Amino acid sequence: MAVQPLATWRIRFCVFLLSAVILFFEILLMRVFAVQYWHHFASFIISLALLGFGAGGSLLYLLRGRLEFLLENLLFFLPLALSLCLWVTLLLLELLVFNPFLTFLQGDGILQLFLLVAAVFVPFFLGALAIGACFSVAAGGVFRLYFVNLAGSAAGCLLLVLTWFHLEPHVLLLLLSLLAACASGAAARGPRRTLFSALTILLMPLLYGSVFQDRSLEMSSLKDLAQARRAEGAVTEHERFGPLGLVTVLSGPSFHYLPDLSLNCPHRLPEQKGLFIDGNTVGAINRFSGDPGQLGFMSWRTASLAYELLDEPRVLIIGGGGGSEVLNARHHGARDISVVELNADVVSLMNGPYRDYGGAVYGSGPVRVFAEEGRGFFDRTGESYDLIQMVLLDSMGAATAGVYSLNENYLFTVESFEKALLRLSPGGILSVSQWMEHPPRSGMKLLAMAAEVLKRQKLDPSQSLMMIRSWQTVTLLVKKGPFEPADLDRARRFCGSRLFDPCWLPGIRPEETNRFNRLDRDPFHDAALRLFAGEGPALYREYPFDITPATDGRPFFSHSFKMGHIGRMLGPGGRDILPFMDWGYLLAWACFILLVAASLVLILLPLCRSPEVPARETLPVFLFFGALGLAYMFLEIAFLQQFIRYLHHPVYSAAVVIGSFLVFSGLGSHLASREGFSAKAGIDTVATVIVAAGATVYYLSLGLGDVLPRVALPVKMLICSLLIAPLAIPMGIPFPLGLARLAQGRKALLPWAWGVNGFFSVIGASAAVLLAVSWGFVAVIGAALALYILAALVFAKRFPAATPPG
């Protein structure tokens, strides 16, 4: 007796729900990894998702003769397995003791990384099996099914936006597991399976309530919060998971945070509570009763030099955090204080439960608070300020270990500093502080950027810069105009009484440097002399670390790795350089290599072994679908990182960019399915349109900074999505055109083509980030457009031709 096939609505409903779950889970993992580790794991998560889909396609190819018979069981059991696997994955991520910076040094480091990959890979693999089985069996309605697939992905993005502001990760995971179980219920026929699905749906809230409710996300032991919690008497007082991070307040008798304080400060520090976002220190909340006499210690910081040179300034603070710099401005008699703090949860915290403790620092006196991003505020505001202060927010340990080497930072670029100078009144000062690494890296790059900006503004950097350092921080002052002799006298007295070393003052003598916090020689002074003499390119080439100024096209301020470090690490005495390596960058390479190896094993090799693949026709298919896989991911990742500048956070950018590319590419695929669309003429035209649209969209995106700061976040997301449309629509056409050609007589190559595309998509997600760090986003986009041209040429000249009818 033949088995009655599943109703079409059941198949489509399963695909819709599973597509929403998979995409939502992908972006949720990006947020979880930001808490547990750091947010530049984003491309790693995307690669794992694609690896799961590619491996799922390989298995479906091996089962291709039995899929129609297995489809009902696959759609019933796989979503159930997925609903449970989501929870298991999160538990494994918490249990795995993975140290990103000892991966290459500990015997089990690579094993831990492999287990991490496996834990994240399985949910995507299960979802891919179920969705791929539907596409393989429902060949007659593939275009409608593809639209359902894309609609489900878009629904996942929408659901993310609607719930992210209100629910914590474990609650979101409960929601996803319920949706996966509902997908199983849609495929359940008969009372037993229907009852089983219903019981599973009821089980999920019980599982959440008994195991996961009120459970905190575990984080790396290297994170600041994990280390602070180990101190005696440490207590977590407040914790809230919001759209821009996990905000935590921790108290303890041993917690003190004021890194640029002079070692001979005669004043006692107030009681402090630690403020952390995603486990990273962003400052401290100072106990303040309102008595100005409590704030004497503020004058003994490198960040206070600017106040010695200005009288009653109008101040703009970028990164308010726990309010330390607001207190500093009030202590020095600022007549007006504007505070820009990106995370609205921090503002609510300071105006809510910690208002009295912090002396109403955000809600009293001449203080105005803006819950927005600093770079956007530069674009939006028309006001001028006497002092703009960019607050030191990163932790010393993470900064020196290169944790942030892959983080996009659009506030610390040459273009951002130019905008800051435009917001200064004549004679105003930009004050920026950074950690003092050994050997120096971020401070050197900061100096190089400031010199470049002043040259662009037709100002003499040797006369408009000051730089001083303590034992662990450097502070740079950039003046809109030359410093006066009286300024120099004040700066010398300030440094002398506080044991700070001036690295550069206009007219400084070599013997004035390197007196208190002794180094072999002052690298900042030497670098300043070379930069001001026009020897910047030679300095960048010869310095052992990458200190080339960061730009909007290459916004990786904390990246300092040079390829020569690998040779030094592997050579004699290589261990001496280990503490100075950018481990975040090296970890990205390790993940890339691991993903390439896994792709070969799970996707490419099984398909290459198939006897149904004609050897003479594999190369053009390999080149065409490989080029498409690389190019698509290059563009998606490039715009994902580019739009962080406008949407202010990787999660928002991922939701908009990934969702938009999927939806609009699906529209393009639908256009390609129409009768009369000439494959050969179509691919030439489409490649031309993609190249033109890619260049146009990129250059249009550069001008968004003048528009988006003035609109609300939902409008920003809509504008970014619509901007992607002209590029993403034609990007959805080449892939189905290639499949259609193969289906006209070379069907044996179809699964192999899927596998090749999956293989290159996996490596493309990680390769795009590594390429952007070294060469910038323009190089990534240019490489993608060149790959589309290559694909068009291969398709036109060498691609297997259709078998003539009859």
Short mmCIF file of C-alpha atoms in Angstrom, two decimals, residues 230-448:
data_model
loop_
_atom_site.label_atom_id
_atom_site.label_comp_id
_atom_site.label_asym_id
_atom_site.label_seq_id
_atom_site.Cartn_x
_atom_site.Cartn_y
_atom_site.Cartn_z
CA ARG A 230 36.61 35.65 42.01
CA ALA A 231 37.70 38.43 44.39
CA GLU A 232 36.80 38.00 48.06
CA GLY A 233 33.52 39.66 48.97
CA ALA A 234 32.49 40.29 45.35
CA VAL A 235 28.71 40.45 44.88
CA THR A 236 26.70 40.83 41.68
CA GLU A 237 24.16 43.49 42.59
CA HIS A 238 22.44 44.11 39.28
CA GLU A 239 22.28 42.30 35.95
CA ARG A 240 20.15 43.06 32.93
CA PHE A 241 20.32 41.61 29.43
CA GLY A 242 19.47 44.25 26.85
CA PRO A 243 19.76 44.67 23.09
CA LEU A 244 23.24 46.20 23.38
CA GLY A 245 24.67 43.82 25.91
CA LEU A 246 24.58 42.26 29.35
CA VAL A 247 24.86 45.13 31.85
CA THR A 248 26.27 44.06 35.23
CA VAL A 249 27.05 45.97 38.42
CA LEU A 250 29.42 44.28 40.87
CA SER A 251 30.42 45.43 44.34
CA GLY A 252 33.32 44.31 46.45
CA PRO A 253 35.84 45.74 48.90
CA SER A 254 38.74 45.20 46.49
CA PHE A 255 37.20 46.79 43.40
CA HIS A 256 38.80 50.07 42.32
CA TYR A 257 38.95 51.42 38.79
CA LEU A 258 40.65 54.65 37.78
CA PRO A 259 43.49 53.51 35.52
CA ASP A 260 45.03 56.90 34.71
CA LEU A 261 45.39 58.00 38.37
CA SER A 262 48.79 59.28 39.49
CA LEU A 263 50.73 56.99 41.81
CA ASN A 264 51.35 59.86 44.21
CA CYS A 265 47.76 61.09 44.42
CA PRO A 266 47.26 62.42 47.97
CA HIS A 267 43.48 61.99 47.92
CA ARG A 268 41.50 58.95 48.96
CA LEU A 269 39.35 57.27 46.35
CA PRO A 270 35.62 56.90 47.07
CA GLU A 271 33.89 53.55 47.29
CA GLN A 272 33.22 52.18 43.81
CA LYS A 273 31.09 49.57 42.11
CA GLY A 274 32.21 47.93 38.89
CA LEU A 275 30.21 48.48 35.69
CA PHE A 276 30.51 45.82 32.99
CA ILE A 277 28.93 45.26 29.58
CA ASP A 278 29.15 41.74 28.17
CA GLY A 279 31.67 41.01 30.91
CA ASN A 280 34.03 43.82 29.82
CA THR A 281 34.85 46.69 32.17
CA VAL A 282 33.37 49.99 31.02
CA GLY A 283 34.09 51.97 34.18
CA ALA A 284 32.99 52.38 37.77
CA ILE A 285 30.13 53.97 39.65
CA ASN A 286 31.61 56.27 42.30
CA ARG A 287 29.87 56.82 45.62
CA PHE A 288 29.22 60.57 45.71
CA SER A 289 27.28 62.52 48.31
CA GLY A 290 27.41 65.83 46.48
CA ASP A 291 30.31 67.23 48.49
CA PRO A 292 32.88 68.72 46.03
CA GLY A 293 35.62 67.94 48.54
CA GLN A 294 35.25 64.25 47.68
CA LEU A 295 36.48 64.79 44.15
CA GLY A 296 40.00 66.08 44.72
CA PHE A 297 41.48 62.90 43.24
CA MET A 298 40.04 63.82 39.85
CA SER A 299 42.81 66.42 39.33
CA TRP A 300 45.45 63.69 39.53
CA ARG A 301 44.60 61.91 36.30
CA THR A 302 46.11 62.13 32.83
CA ALA A 303 42.56 62.71 31.49
CA SER A 304 42.41 65.95 33.54
CA LEU A 305 45.20 67.71 31.64
CA ALA A 306 42.71 69.36 29.27
CA TYR A 307 40.90 70.96 32.21
CA GLU A 308 44.18 72.58 33.30
CA LEU A 309 44.26 74.38 29.95
CA LEU A 310 40.59 75.43 29.72
CA ASP A 311 38.45 77.67 31.91
CA GLU A 312 34.81 76.66 32.50
CA PRO A 313 34.59 74.70 29.25
CA ARG A 314 31.56 73.37 27.44
CA VAL A 315 32.24 69.63 27.55
CA LEU A 316 31.11 66.69 25.41
CA ILE A 317 31.82 63.24 26.90
CA ILE A 318 31.67 60.26 24.52
CA GLY A 319 30.94 57.16 26.59
CA GLY A 320 29.42 58.23 29.89
CA GLY A 321 29.48 54.79 31.54
CA GLY A 322 29.28 55.02 35.32
CA GLY A 323 29.72 58.80 35.30
CA SER A 324 33.37 59.21 36.35
CA GLU A 325 34.08 61.72 33.59
CA VAL A 326 30.92 63.65 34.43
CA LEU A 327 32.20 64.04 37.98
CA ASN A 328 35.57 65.07 36.57
CA ALA A 329 33.94 67.78 34.46
CA ARG A 330 31.86 69.03 37.41
CA HIS A 331 34.94 69.08 39.65
CA HIS A 332 36.77 71.29 37.15
CA GLY A 333 33.93 73.78 36.81
CA ALA A 334 32.52 72.89 33.39
CA ARG A 335 29.64 75.23 32.66
CA ASP A 336 27.83 72.76 30.40
CA ILE A 337 28.19 68.96 30.14
CA SER A 338 26.77 66.80 27.36
CA VAL A 339 27.07 63.04 27.79
CA VAL A 340 26.66 60.57 24.92
CA GLU A 341 26.09 56.99 26.11
CA LEU A 342 25.14 54.38 23.53
CA ASN A 343 23.58 51.89 25.94
CA ALA A 344 20.23 53.22 27.19
CA ASP A 345 20.24 50.53 29.90
CA VAL A 346 23.29 52.21 31.46
CA VAL A 347 21.50 55.57 31.46
CA SER A 348 18.43 53.96 33.09
CA LEU A 349 20.70 52.34 35.65
CA MET A 350 22.34 55.64 36.61
CA ASN A 351 19.00 57.45 36.75
CA GLY A 352 17.29 54.57 38.57
CA PRO A 353 18.65 52.18 41.21
CA TYR A 354 22.07 53.90 41.42
CA ARG A 355 20.90 57.50 41.26
CA ASP A 356 21.38 58.19 44.95
CA TYR A 357 24.58 56.16 45.22
CA GLY A 358 26.21 58.05 42.34
CA GLY A 359 24.99 61.47 43.43
CA ALA A 360 22.48 61.80 40.57
CA VAL A 361 25.44 62.24 38.25
CA TYR A 362 23.26 61.98 35.13
CA GLY A 363 20.36 63.98 36.47
CA SER A 364 21.63 67.11 38.22
CA GLY A 365 23.56 70.28 37.46
CA PRO A 366 24.46 71.34 33.91
CA VAL A 367 24.27 67.80 32.54
CA ARG A 368 22.43 66.63 29.41
CA VAL A 369 22.41 62.95 28.49
CA PHE A 370 21.94 61.54 24.98
CA ALA A 371 21.37 57.80 24.60
CA GLU A 372 22.98 57.39 21.20
CA GLU A 373 26.24 56.54 19.46
CA GLY A 374 29.12 59.04 19.54
CA ARG A 375 29.94 59.07 15.83
CA GLY A 376 26.28 59.60 14.98
CA PHE A 377 26.09 62.43 17.51
CA PHE A 378 28.96 64.21 15.73
CA ASP A 379 26.92 64.04 12.52
CA ARG A 380 23.66 65.11 14.12
CA THR A 381 24.56 67.92 16.45
CA GLY A 382 25.22 71.46 15.31
CA GLU A 383 26.70 72.58 18.63
CA SER A 384 30.34 73.39 19.35
CA TYR A 385 32.33 72.37 22.41
CA ASP A 386 35.48 73.54 24.13
CA LEU A 387 36.41 70.00 25.13
CA ILE A 388 35.46 66.65 23.62
CA GLN A 389 36.56 63.71 25.73
CA MET A 390 36.61 60.12 24.46
CA VAL A 391 36.57 57.83 27.47
CA LEU A 392 38.85 54.82 27.94
CA LEU A 393 36.41 51.88 28.05
CA ASP A 394 38.42 48.75 27.23
CA SER A 395 40.11 46.61 29.87
CA MET A 396 43.90 46.48 30.06
CA GLY A 397 44.17 42.70 29.88
CA ALA A 398 41.86 42.31 26.90
CA ALA A 399 43.42 45.23 25.03
CA THR A 400 47.00 43.99 25.43
CA ALA A 401 46.01 40.44 24.44
CA GLY A 402 44.58 41.65 21.14
CA VAL A 403 41.02 40.65 22.00
CA TYR A 404 39.61 43.62 20.11
CA SER A 405 41.84 43.26 17.04
CA LEU A 406 38.85 42.24 14.86
CA ASN A 407 36.36 44.68 16.37
CA GLU A 408 35.08 47.38 14.07
CA ASN A 409 35.42 50.73 15.86
CA TYR A 410 34.04 53.60 13.81
CA LEU A 411 34.65 56.09 16.61
CA PHE A 412 38.42 55.63 16.41
CA THR A 413 39.03 56.34 12.73
CA VAL A 414 40.60 59.28 10.92
CA GLU A 415 37.20 60.32 9.55
CA SER A 416 35.64 60.25 13.03
CA PHE A 417 38.42 62.42 14.47
CA GLU A 418 37.86 64.89 11.64
CA LYS A 419 34.20 65.11 12.57
CA ALA A 420 35.17 65.64 16.21
CA LEU A 421 37.45 68.54 15.28
CA LEU A 422 34.59 70.14 13.33
CA ARG A 423 32.52 70.10 16.54
CA LEU A 424 35.26 71.94 18.49
CA SER A 425 35.07 75.67 19.01
CA PRO A 426 38.20 77.69 17.99
CA GLY A 427 40.94 76.72 20.43
CA GLY A 428 38.94 73.69 21.61
CA ILE A 429 40.58 70.41 22.59
CA LEU A 430 39.92 66.75 21.78
CA SER A 431 41.16 64.51 24.63
CA VAL A 432 41.60 60.77 24.07
CA SER A 433 43.12 58.18 26.42
CA GLN A 434 44.44 54.69 25.68
CA TRP A 435 46.21 51.91 27.51
CA MET A 436 50.00 51.89 27.70
CA GLU A 437 50.98 48.49 26.28
CA HIS A 438 54.55 47.25 26.21
CA PRO A 439 55.65 47.71 23.47
CA PRO A 440 53.14 50.50 22.73
CA ARG A 441 50.55 49.86 20.03
CA SER A 442 47.21 51.64 20.48
CA GLY A 443 48.86 54.85 21.72
CA MET A 444 51.17 54.88 18.71
CA LYS A 445 48.27 54.39 16.32
CA LEU A 446 46.36 57.14 18.13
CA LEU A 447 49.28 59.53 17.65
CA ALA A 448 49.55 58.64 13.97
#
